[in-house]
Tab-separated table of C-alpha atoms in Angstrom:
chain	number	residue	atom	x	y	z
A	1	UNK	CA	15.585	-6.567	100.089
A	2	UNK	CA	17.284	-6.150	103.723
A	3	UNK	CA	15.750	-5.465	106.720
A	4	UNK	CA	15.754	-1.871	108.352
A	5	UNK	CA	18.490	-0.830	110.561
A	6	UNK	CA	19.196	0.066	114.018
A	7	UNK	CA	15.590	-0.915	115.596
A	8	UNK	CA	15.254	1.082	119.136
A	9	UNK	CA	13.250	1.788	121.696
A	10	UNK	CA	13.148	4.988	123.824
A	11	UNK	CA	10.931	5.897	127.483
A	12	UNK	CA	10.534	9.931	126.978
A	13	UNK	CA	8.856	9.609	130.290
A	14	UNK	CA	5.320	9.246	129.752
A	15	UNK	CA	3.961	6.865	131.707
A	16	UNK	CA	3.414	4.359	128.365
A	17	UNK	CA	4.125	6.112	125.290
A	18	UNK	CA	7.460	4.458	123.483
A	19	UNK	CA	9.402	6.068	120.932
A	20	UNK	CA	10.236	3.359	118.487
A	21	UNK	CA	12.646	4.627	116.011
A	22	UNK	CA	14.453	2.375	112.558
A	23	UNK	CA	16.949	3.400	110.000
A	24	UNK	CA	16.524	2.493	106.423
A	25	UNK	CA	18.446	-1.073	104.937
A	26	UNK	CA	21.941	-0.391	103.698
A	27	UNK	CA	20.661	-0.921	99.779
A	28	UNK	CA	17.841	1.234	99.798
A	29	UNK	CA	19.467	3.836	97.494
A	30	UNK	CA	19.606	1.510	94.203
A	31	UNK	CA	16.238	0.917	94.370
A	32	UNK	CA	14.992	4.387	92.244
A	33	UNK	CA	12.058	2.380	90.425
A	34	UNK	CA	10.006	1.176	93.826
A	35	UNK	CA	8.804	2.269	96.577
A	36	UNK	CA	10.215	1.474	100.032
A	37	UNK	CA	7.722	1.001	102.914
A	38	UNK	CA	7.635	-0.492	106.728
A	39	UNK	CA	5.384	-2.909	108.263
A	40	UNK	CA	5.536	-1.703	111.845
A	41	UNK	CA	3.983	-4.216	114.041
A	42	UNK	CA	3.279	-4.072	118.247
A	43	UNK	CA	1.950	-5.338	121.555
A	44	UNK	CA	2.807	-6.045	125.038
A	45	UNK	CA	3.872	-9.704	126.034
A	46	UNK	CA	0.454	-11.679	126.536
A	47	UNK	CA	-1.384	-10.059	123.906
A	48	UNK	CA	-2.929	-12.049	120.942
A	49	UNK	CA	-3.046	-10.033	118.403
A	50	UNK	CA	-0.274	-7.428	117.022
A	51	UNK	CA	-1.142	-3.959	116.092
A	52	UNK	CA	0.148	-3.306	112.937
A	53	UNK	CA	1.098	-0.272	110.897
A	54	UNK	CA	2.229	0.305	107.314
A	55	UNK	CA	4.765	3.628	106.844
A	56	UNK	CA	7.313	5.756	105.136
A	57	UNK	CA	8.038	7.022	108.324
A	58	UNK	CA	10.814	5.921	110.913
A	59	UNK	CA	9.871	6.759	114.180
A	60	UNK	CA	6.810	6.265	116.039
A	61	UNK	CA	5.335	6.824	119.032
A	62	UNK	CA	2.615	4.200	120.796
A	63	UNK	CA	1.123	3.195	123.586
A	64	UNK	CA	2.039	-0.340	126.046
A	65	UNK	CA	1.086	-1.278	129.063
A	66	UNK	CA	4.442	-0.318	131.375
A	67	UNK	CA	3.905	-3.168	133.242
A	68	UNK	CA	4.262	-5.941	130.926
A	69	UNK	CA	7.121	-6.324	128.444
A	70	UNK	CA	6.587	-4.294	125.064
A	71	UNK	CA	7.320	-6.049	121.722
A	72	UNK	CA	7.993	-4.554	118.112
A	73	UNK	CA	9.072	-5.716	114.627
A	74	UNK	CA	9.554	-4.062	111.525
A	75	UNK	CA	9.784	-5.203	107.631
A	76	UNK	CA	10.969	-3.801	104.803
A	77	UNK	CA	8.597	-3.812	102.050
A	78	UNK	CA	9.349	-3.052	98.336
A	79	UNK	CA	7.185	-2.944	95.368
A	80	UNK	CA	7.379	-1.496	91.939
A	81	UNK	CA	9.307	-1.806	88.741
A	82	UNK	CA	12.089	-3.154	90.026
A	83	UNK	CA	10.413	-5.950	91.576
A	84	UNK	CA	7.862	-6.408	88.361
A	85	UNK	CA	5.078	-5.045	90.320
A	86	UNK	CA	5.189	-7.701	92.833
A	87	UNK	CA	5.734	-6.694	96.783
A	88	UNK	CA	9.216	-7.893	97.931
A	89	UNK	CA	9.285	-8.015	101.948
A	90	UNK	CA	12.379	-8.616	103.903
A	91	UNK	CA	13.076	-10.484	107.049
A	92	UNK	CA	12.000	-8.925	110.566
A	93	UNK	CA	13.953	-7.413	112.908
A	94	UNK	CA	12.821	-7.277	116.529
A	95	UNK	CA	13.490	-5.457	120.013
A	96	UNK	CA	11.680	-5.390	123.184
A	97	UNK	CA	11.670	-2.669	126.384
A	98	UNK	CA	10.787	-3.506	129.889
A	99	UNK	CA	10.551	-1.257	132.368
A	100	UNK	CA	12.442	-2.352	136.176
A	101	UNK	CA	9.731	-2.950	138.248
A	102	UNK	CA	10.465	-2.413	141.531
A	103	UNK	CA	8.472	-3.744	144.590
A	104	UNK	CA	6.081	-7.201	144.936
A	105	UNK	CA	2.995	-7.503	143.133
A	106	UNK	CA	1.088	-7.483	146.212
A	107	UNK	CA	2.352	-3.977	147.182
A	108	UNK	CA	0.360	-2.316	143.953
A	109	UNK	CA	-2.685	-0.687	145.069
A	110	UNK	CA	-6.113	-2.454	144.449
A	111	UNK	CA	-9.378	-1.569	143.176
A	112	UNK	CA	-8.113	1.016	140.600
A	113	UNK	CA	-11.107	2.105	139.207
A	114	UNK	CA	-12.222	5.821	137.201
A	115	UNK	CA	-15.513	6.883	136.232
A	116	UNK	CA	-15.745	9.927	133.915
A	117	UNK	CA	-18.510	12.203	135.689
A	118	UNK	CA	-20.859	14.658	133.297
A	119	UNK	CA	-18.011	14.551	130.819
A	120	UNK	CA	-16.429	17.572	133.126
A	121	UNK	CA	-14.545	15.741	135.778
A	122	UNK	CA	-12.983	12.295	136.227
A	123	UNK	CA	-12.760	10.554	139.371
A	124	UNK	CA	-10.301	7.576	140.440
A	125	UNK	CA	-10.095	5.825	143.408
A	126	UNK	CA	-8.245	2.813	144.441
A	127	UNK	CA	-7.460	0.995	147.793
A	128	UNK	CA	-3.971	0.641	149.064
A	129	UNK	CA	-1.777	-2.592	148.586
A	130	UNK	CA	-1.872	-5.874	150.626
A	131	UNK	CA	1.683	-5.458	151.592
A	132	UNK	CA	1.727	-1.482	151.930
A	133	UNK	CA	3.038	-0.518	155.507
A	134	UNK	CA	1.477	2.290	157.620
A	135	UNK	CA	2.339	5.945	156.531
A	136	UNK	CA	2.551	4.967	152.891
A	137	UNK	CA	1.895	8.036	150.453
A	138	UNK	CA	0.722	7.588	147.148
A	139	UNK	CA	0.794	10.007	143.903
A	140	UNK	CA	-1.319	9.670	140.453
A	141	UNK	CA	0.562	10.882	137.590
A	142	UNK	CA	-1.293	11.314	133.983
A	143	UNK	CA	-0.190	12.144	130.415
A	144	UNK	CA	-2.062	12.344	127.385
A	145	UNK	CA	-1.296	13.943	123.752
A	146	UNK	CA	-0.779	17.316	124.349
A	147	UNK	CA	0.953	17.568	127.181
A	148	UNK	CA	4.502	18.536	127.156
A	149	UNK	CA	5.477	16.242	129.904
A	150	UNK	CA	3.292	14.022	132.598
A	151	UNK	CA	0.916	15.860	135.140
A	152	UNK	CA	0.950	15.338	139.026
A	153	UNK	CA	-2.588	14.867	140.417
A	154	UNK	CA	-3.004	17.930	142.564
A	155	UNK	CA	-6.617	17.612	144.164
A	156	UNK	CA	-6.452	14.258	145.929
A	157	UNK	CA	-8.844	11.843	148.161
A	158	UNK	CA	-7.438	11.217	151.412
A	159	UNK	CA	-8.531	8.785	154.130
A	160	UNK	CA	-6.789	9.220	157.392
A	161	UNK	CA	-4.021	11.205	155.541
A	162	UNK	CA	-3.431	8.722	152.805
A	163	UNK	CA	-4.216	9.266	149.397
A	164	UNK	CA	-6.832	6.938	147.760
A	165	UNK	CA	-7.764	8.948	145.249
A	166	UNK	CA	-8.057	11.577	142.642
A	167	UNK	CA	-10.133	14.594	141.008
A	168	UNK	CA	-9.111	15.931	137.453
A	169	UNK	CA	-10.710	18.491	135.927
A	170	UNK	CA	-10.368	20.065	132.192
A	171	UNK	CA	-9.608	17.316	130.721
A	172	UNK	CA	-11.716	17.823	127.384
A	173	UNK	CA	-8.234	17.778	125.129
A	174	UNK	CA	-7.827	14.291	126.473
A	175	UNK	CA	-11.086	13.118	125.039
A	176	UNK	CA	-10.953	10.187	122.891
A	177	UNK	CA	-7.292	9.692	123.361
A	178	UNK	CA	-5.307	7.726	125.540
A	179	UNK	CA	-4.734	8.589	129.036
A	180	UNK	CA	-1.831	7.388	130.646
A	181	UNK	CA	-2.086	7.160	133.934
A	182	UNK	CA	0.696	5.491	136.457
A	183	UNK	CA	-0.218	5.713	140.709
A	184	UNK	CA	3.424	4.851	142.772
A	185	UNK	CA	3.879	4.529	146.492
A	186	UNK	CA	6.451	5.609	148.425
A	187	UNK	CA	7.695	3.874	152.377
A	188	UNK	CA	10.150	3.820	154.529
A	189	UNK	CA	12.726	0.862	153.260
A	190	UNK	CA	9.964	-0.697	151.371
A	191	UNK	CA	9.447	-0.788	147.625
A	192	UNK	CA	5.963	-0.445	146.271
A	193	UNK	CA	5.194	-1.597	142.951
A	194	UNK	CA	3.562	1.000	140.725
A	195	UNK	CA	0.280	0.919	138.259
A	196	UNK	CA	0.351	1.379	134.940
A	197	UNK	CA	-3.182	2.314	133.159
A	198	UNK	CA	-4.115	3.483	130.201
A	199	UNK	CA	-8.098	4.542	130.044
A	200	UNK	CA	-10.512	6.223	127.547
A	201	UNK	CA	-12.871	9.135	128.747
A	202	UNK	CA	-15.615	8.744	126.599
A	203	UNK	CA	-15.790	5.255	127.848
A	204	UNK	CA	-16.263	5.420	131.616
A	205	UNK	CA	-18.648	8.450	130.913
A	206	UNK	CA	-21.721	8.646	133.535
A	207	UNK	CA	-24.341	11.490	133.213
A	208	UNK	CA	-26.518	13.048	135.952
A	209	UNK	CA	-29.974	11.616	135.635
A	210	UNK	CA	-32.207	13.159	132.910
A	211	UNK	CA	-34.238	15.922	134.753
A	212	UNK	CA	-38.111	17.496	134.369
A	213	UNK	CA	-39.653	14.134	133.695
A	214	UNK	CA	-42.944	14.784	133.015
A	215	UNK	CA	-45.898	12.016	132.494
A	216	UNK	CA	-48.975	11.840	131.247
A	217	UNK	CA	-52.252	9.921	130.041
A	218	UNK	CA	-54.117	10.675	127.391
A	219	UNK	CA	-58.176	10.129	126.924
A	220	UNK	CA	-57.096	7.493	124.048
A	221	UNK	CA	-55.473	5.408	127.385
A	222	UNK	CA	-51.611	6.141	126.136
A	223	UNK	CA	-48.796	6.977	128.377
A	224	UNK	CA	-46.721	9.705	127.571
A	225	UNK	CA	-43.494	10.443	129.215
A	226	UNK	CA	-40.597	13.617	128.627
A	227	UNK	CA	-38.140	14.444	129.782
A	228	UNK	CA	-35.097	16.959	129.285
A	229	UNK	CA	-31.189	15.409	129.196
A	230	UNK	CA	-29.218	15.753	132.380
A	231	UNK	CA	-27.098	18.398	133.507
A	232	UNK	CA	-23.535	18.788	132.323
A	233	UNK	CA	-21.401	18.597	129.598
A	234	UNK	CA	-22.149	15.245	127.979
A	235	UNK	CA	-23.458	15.887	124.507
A	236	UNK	CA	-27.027	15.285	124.356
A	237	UNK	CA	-26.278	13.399	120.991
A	238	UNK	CA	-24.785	10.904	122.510
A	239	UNK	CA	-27.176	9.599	125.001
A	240	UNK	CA	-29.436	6.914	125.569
A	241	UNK	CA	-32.034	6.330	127.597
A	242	UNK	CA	-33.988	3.632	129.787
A	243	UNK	CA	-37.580	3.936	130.604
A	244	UNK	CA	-38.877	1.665	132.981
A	245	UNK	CA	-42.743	1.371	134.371
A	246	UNK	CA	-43.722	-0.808	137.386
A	247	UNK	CA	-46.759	-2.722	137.045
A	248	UNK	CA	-47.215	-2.201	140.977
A	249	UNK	CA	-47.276	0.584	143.256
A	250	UNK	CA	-44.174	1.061	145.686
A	251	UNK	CA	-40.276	0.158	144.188
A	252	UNK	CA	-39.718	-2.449	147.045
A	253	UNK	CA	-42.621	-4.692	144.911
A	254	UNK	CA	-42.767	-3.460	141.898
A	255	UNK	CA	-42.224	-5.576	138.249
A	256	UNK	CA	-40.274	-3.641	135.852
A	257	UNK	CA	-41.127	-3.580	132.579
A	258	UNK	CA	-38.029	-1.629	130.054
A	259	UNK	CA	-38.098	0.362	127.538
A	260	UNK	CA	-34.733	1.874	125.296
A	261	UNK	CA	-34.951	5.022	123.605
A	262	UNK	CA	-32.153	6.296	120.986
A	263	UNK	CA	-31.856	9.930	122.082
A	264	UNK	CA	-35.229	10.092	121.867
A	265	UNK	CA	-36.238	12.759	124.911
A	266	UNK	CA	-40.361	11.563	124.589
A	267	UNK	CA	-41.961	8.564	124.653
A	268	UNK	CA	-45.430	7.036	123.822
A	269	UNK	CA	-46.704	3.729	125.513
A	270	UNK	CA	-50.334	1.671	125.286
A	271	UNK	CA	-51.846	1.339	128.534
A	272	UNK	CA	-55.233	0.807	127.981
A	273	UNK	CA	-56.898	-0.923	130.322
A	274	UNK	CA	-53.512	-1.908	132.377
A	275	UNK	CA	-52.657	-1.497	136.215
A	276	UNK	CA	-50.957	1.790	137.498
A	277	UNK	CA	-47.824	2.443	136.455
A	278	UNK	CA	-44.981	4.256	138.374
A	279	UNK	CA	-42.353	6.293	136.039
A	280	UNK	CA	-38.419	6.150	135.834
A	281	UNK	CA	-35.779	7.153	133.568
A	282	UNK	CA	-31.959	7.027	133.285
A	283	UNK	CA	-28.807	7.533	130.419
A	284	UNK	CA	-25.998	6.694	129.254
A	285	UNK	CA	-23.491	7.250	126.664
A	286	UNK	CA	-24.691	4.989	123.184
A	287	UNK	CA	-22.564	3.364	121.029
A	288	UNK	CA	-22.503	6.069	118.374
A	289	UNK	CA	-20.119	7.827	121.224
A	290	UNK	CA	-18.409	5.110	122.617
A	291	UNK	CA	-17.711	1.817	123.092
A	292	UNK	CA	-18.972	1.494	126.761
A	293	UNK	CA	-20.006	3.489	129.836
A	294	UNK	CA	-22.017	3.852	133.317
A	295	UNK	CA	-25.605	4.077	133.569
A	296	UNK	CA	-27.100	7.343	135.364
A	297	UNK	CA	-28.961	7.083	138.998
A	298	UNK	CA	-32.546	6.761	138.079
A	299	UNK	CA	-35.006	10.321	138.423
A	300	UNK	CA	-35.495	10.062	141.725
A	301	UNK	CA	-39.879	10.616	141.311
A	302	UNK	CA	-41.879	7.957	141.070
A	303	UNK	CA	-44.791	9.369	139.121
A	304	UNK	CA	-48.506	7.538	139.497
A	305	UNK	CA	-51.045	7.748	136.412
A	306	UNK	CA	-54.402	7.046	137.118
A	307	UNK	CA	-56.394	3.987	135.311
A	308	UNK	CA	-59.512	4.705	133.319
A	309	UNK	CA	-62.197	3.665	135.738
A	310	UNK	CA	-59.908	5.568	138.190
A	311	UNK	CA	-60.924	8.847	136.508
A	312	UNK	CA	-64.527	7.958	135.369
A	313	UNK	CA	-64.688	7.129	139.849
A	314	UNK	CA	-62.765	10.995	140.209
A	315	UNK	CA	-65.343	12.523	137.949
A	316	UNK	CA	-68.907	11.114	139.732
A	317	UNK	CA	-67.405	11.551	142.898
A	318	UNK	CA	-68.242	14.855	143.025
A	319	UNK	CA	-71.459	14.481	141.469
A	320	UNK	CA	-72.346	11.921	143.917
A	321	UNK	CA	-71.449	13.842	146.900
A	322	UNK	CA	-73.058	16.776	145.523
A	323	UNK	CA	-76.427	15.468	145.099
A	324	UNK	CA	-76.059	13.307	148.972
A	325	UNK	CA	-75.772	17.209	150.290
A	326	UNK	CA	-79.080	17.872	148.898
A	327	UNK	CA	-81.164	15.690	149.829
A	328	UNK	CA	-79.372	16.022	153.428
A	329	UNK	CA	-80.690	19.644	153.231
A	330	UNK	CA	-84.204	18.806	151.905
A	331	UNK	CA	-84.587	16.727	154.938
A	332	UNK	CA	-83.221	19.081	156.850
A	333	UNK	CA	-85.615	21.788	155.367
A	334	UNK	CA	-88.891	19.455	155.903
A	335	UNK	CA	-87.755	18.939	159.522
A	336	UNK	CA	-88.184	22.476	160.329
A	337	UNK	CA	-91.234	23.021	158.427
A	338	UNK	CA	-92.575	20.257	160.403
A	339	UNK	CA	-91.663	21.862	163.925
């Protein structure tokens, strides 16, 4: 069987996403008793693995990484009665797209880093490039599935009048899909080089720390600690949380001793007979959400539970003062009688 035809790719502009597009081989018409597929394969130059993909279809549209060479090849693949059941696959044909980058390495900005706050808002910041001249102006662009045509950043982080960074909001339609993102520079007779990104929500999610923890002991000596899931819009199914107890009043000296929780908002630890504790919880997203993802700040209390002989000391306290006034009075009474 021949090859397909014609193997192109086409920029539409955003920021990553390739059209790759294939006409059939010239024979495909006398083959009426099989079935004619594609094995669509991809990656950017330096990758290890291909991607691959089996189709009818001839056209596609994927992802690369704008800043490396991107690499496809396609088969034909025939199987049926015409080939006595057995698949028949042709030889590949190949094509590559690269887009001119402009500008030194050293003029891309540095530090590029998102974090996905609450699941409402997302965050990026970067720092600009070692070879990025005074009154430089920088622009974020993004693009996911969706949109009709890539986005201009339009609430940015400045530091004296440059932009270093970026706020998006509603961006739940671009949740677990690929963002494209792309941050260029602009100078006076200089060429910047630009970034090319693409980034997952769900996986640079970080909640708000869980709120109304709440911790207790009970008369059988067990710790119990609750707590409610954080503020936001992060689902509370897919959270996890740390507990961690310090074996020693104060942070600055304290031991930390972990415990994980799946969801889970309550907990129930042994302390019999073991030193005071101080409380602390965070979250993150868990792997039934995604693949990765920023812890929370801790709760910010550090709650104290007394020991046992702590409480049996609370409870004859009283008693002991109690009875220490009495006999104070007493002798106070048999003074006066006296005089």
């Amino acid at each position: 069987v021949a090859p397909p035809q014609d193997l192109q790719i086409t920029d539409p502009g955003l920021l990553g996403s390739l059209d790759i597009e294939w006409k059939p081989p010239l024979n495909v018409q006398t083959f009426n008793e099989c079935t004619v597929k594609y094995k669509f394969e991809y990656r950017n130059t330096g990758d290890r693995d291909w991607k691959v993909i089996f189709t009818r279809k001839l056209k596609f549209r994927v992802g690369f990484d704008l800043s490396r060479t991107a690499e496809v090849k396609v088969q034909t693949l025939l199987e049926g009665r015409c080939t006595d059941d057995v698949e028949v696959q042709s030889d590949w044909i190949y094509a590559t797209f690269q887009v001119p980058l402009q500008g030194r390495l050293e003029s891309e900005v540095q530090n590029f880093h998102c974090v996905y706050h609450d699941w409402e808002y997302l965050k990026c910041t970067w720092q600009p490039g070692l070879l990025a001249p005074h009154g430089v102006h920088y622009g974020l662009y993004y693009w996911y599935e969706g949109l009709d045509h890539a986005v201009q950043c339009d609430d940015y982080i400045q530091d004296h009048g440059i932009n270093i960074g970026c706020m998006l909001q509603n961006l739940s339609q671009a949740e677990y899909k690929d963002l494209s993102i792309c941050v260029n520079g602009s100078a006076a007779a200089t060429l910047l080089r630009p970034l090319y990104i693409t980034l997952r929500l769900h996986n640079l999610a970080k909640p708000s720390p869980p709120k109304q923890l709440v911790v207790s002991m009970s008369a059988s000596e067990e710790l119990h600690v609750a707590w409610s899931p954080p503020d936001g819009e992060t689902p509370p199914q897919c959270l996890e949380y740390e507990v961690q107890l310090a074996e020693d009043q104060g942070e600055a000296k304290a031991a930390w001793a972990s415990v994980s929780t799946q969801m889970e908002t309550v907990l129930t630890i042994s302390r019999a007979n073991q030193s005071i504790p101080c409380v602390r919880v965070r979250g993150r997203t868990n792997i039934f959400c995604a693949d990765e993802g920023f812890w929370s700040e801790w709760t910010q209390e550090c709650f104290s539970v007394s020991r046992k002989e702590d409480k049996q000391l609370f409870i004859l306290l009283p008693v002991i003062l109690s009875l220490s006034s009495s006999l104070i009075i007493f002798m106070l009474i048999g003074q006066c009688k006296k005089r």
